[in-house]
XYZ file of C-alpha atoms in Angstrom:
220
model
C 91.651 -172.690 -184.339
C 94.020 -173.739 -181.535
C 96.663 -171.278 -182.785
C 94.146 -168.425 -182.884
C 92.864 -169.321 -179.408
C 96.482 -169.446 -178.131
C 97.169 -165.991 -179.600
C 93.988 -164.586 -178.036
C 94.808 -166.066 -174.635
C 98.239 -164.430 -174.824
C 96.783 -161.021 -175.748
C 97.810 -161.121 -179.416
C 95.286 -159.670 -181.845
C 94.713 -161.597 -185.074
C 93.062 -159.968 -188.082
C 91.946 -161.990 -191.101
C 90.599 -161.097 -194.534
C 87.125 -162.492 -195.142
C 87.993 -163.524 -198.705
C 86.642 -162.531 -202.082
C 83.946 -165.103 -202.846
C 83.793 -167.971 -205.273
C 80.283 -167.927 -206.744
C 80.168 -166.921 -210.411
C 77.038 -164.999 -211.403
C 76.846 -163.616 -214.933
C 80.615 -163.537 -215.136
C 81.088 -161.834 -211.756
C 82.398 -163.389 -208.565
C 79.872 -163.090 -205.765
C 80.592 -163.187 -202.050
C 80.209 -166.336 -199.953
C 78.175 -166.606 -196.738
C 80.790 -167.747 -194.231
C 78.120 -168.797 -191.753
C 77.297 -171.673 -194.120
C 80.556 -172.208 -196.015
C 83.466 -171.561 -193.683
C 86.911 -170.554 -194.887
C 90.282 -170.502 -193.175
C 91.553 -168.577 -191.293
C 88.678 -166.110 -190.827
C 86.281 -168.863 -189.698
C 88.770 -170.617 -187.396
C 87.130 -169.503 -184.170
C 86.182 -172.268 -181.718
C 82.702 -172.255 -180.211
C 81.759 -169.172 -182.268
C 83.769 -166.967 -179.912
C 85.143 -163.739 -181.332
C 88.866 -164.453 -181.054
C 89.856 -162.506 -184.175
C 88.751 -159.584 -186.326
C 87.260 -160.788 -189.599
C 87.445 -158.092 -192.289
C 85.261 -157.607 -195.353
C 85.619 -155.040 -198.130
C 83.711 -151.950 -199.195
C 83.552 -150.099 -202.478
C 84.756 -146.512 -202.817
C 81.157 -145.402 -202.131
C 81.214 -147.113 -198.741
C 78.754 -149.807 -199.797
C 79.857 -153.434 -199.382
C 81.680 -154.815 -202.416
C 79.522 -157.413 -204.195
C 82.387 -159.921 -204.203
C 83.346 -159.723 -200.516
C 82.572 -162.682 -198.283
C 80.173 -161.971 -195.437
C 78.586 -163.535 -192.374
C 77.072 -162.617 -189.032
C 79.460 -164.827 -187.051
C 82.755 -164.256 -188.838
C 82.866 -160.720 -190.320
C 83.291 -157.976 -187.721
C 84.427 -154.952 -189.727
C 84.575 -153.811 -193.327
C 87.155 -151.424 -194.771
C 87.970 -150.019 -198.237
C 89.024 -152.762 -200.634
C 88.253 -151.411 -204.110
C 90.717 -149.640 -206.409
C 93.487 -149.594 -203.803
C 96.727 -148.098 -205.137
C 99.547 -150.656 -204.985
C 102.959 -151.331 -206.469
C 102.723 -153.693 -209.446
C 105.152 -156.237 -210.813
C 108.101 -154.442 -212.484
C 108.250 -154.152 -216.240
C 111.422 -154.626 -218.232
C 113.025 -151.630 -216.618
C 114.446 -151.060 -213.156
C 111.405 -149.315 -211.711
C 108.009 -150.203 -210.359
C 104.685 -148.897 -211.565
C 101.552 -148.143 -209.596
C 98.334 -150.004 -210.165
C 94.883 -150.508 -208.676
C 93.681 -153.742 -207.129
C 90.622 -155.017 -205.287
C 90.242 -157.485 -202.437
C 89.755 -158.052 -198.743
C 93.527 -158.589 -198.562
C 93.803 -154.805 -198.854
C 91.021 -154.163 -196.327
C 92.495 -156.285 -193.545
C 95.776 -154.283 -193.216
C 93.765 -151.088 -192.714
C 91.995 -152.672 -189.762
C 95.266 -154.077 -188.433
C 96.897 -150.659 -188.665
C 94.138 -148.999 -186.645
C 94.312 -151.836 -184.116
C 98.063 -151.310 -183.733
C 97.567 -147.585 -183.070
C 94.839 -148.344 -180.533
C 96.989 -150.924 -178.752
C 99.854 -148.438 -178.605
C 97.532 -145.865 -177.049
C 95.987 -148.316 -174.572
C 98.744 -150.832 -173.994
C 97.019 -152.278 -170.905
C 93.801 -153.141 -172.730
C 93.060 -156.791 -173.418
C 92.504 -158.121 -176.925
C 88.844 -158.653 -176.016
C 88.524 -154.942 -175.179
C 90.391 -153.882 -178.333
C 88.069 -155.969 -180.523
C 84.818 -154.743 -178.991
C 86.017 -151.128 -178.879
C 86.915 -151.192 -182.576
C 83.613 -152.747 -183.584
C 81.509 -150.574 -181.295
C 83.179 -147.326 -182.358
C 82.771 -148.068 -186.070
C 79.723 -147.254 -188.172
C 76.838 -149.703 -188.252
C 75.383 -150.737 -191.596
C 71.627 -150.317 -191.173
C 70.917 -152.794 -193.970
C 74.094 -154.856 -194.192
C 74.825 -156.264 -190.741
C 76.286 -159.421 -192.315
C 79.231 -157.231 -193.391
C 80.083 -156.102 -189.858
C 80.536 -152.414 -189.095
C 82.346 -149.958 -191.365
C 85.788 -149.072 -189.975
C 85.895 -145.578 -188.450
C 89.500 -144.892 -187.446
C 88.760 -141.410 -186.092
C 86.059 -142.625 -183.710
C 88.126 -145.598 -182.599
C 91.252 -143.611 -181.778
C 89.640 -140.453 -180.377
C 87.431 -142.224 -177.808
C 88.737 -143.886 -174.655
C 85.503 -145.635 -173.714
C 83.525 -148.302 -175.589
C 80.294 -147.494 -177.334
C 78.414 -150.031 -175.212
C 74.663 -150.337 -175.624
C 72.810 -152.065 -172.798
C 69.405 -153.424 -173.775
C 68.306 -155.249 -170.610
C 69.395 -156.760 -167.304
C 68.285 -159.997 -165.671
C 66.844 -158.078 -162.681
C 66.980 -154.516 -161.384
C 67.211 -155.119 -157.657
C 69.695 -157.248 -155.730
C 69.028 -157.640 -152.008
C 71.874 -160.070 -151.261
C 74.937 -161.522 -152.932
C 74.075 -162.590 -156.443
C 74.901 -162.351 -160.151
C 73.301 -159.896 -162.560
C 73.349 -160.729 -166.272
C 73.488 -157.746 -168.618
C 72.550 -157.929 -172.296
C 73.426 -155.478 -175.049
C 76.030 -154.753 -177.718
C 79.782 -154.036 -177.660
C 80.110 -155.015 -174.011
C 83.562 -155.299 -172.434
C 85.284 -154.653 -169.135
C 85.781 -150.980 -169.971
C 81.994 -150.558 -169.854
C 81.025 -148.534 -166.773
C 78.348 -150.392 -164.800
C 76.903 -148.199 -162.088
C 74.865 -149.462 -159.131
C 72.907 -147.272 -156.766
C 70.796 -147.412 -153.655
C 69.374 -144.704 -151.424
C 72.762 -143.586 -150.164
C 75.481 -145.062 -152.371
C 76.373 -144.792 -156.033
C 79.395 -146.708 -157.251
C 81.035 -148.114 -160.386
C 81.463 -151.888 -160.511
C 85.193 -152.769 -160.697
C 86.414 -154.654 -163.750
C 87.433 -157.696 -161.708
C 83.770 -158.231 -160.757
C 82.721 -158.390 -164.422
C 82.741 -161.562 -166.505
C 82.398 -161.235 -170.276
C 80.374 -164.086 -171.742
C 80.493 -162.620 -175.231
C 80.185 -159.125 -176.689
C 76.415 -159.199 -176.121
C 76.337 -160.730 -172.638
C 78.194 -159.926 -169.430
C 77.759 -160.903 -165.787
C 78.340 -158.795 -162.661
C 79.054 -160.621 -159.436
């Protein structure tokens, strides 16, 4: 966890496969709940902070694969991981053949690739902003939130602002210097927070915003 925290603090994005489960049910491997049975490295996040992107796998239909690990705290995104075309071990000739394989190990590079393109496009963004932007601009599973959001590369790369959703604030009116706490989803310093009074409307600068986590931020 110290290595992952060091990478995060130095603006290096780490992506990790969630793993492919270890519970046998009627001859099939079922996914593991990482919130109860942690695995390395996807669960190596101190204090439950989101210092890396944990990646689960989906089937070709877009539904979560039954064997992918899952968890509210450790799986942020899911990406295709079933019947992925790969190079196989060579036969007794000089060539390589193509095959199909399953696993979150094939899902994680897809997420990493999109992250690399996003970081190239917005090279001044922090890792915290990259992570929340990717999650917020991906598709939510209405029934499967333990699998994170489904990777949407087009939405991630074609939008320059986060898909922040503010649910509530600690108070609406501030008459003197004070701190406002804002609650919601996919919050980061790219989120535009606007304050108004009878004569002034202004956007809060990023240096006045403190991110507590992706669901809580404070404005000083």
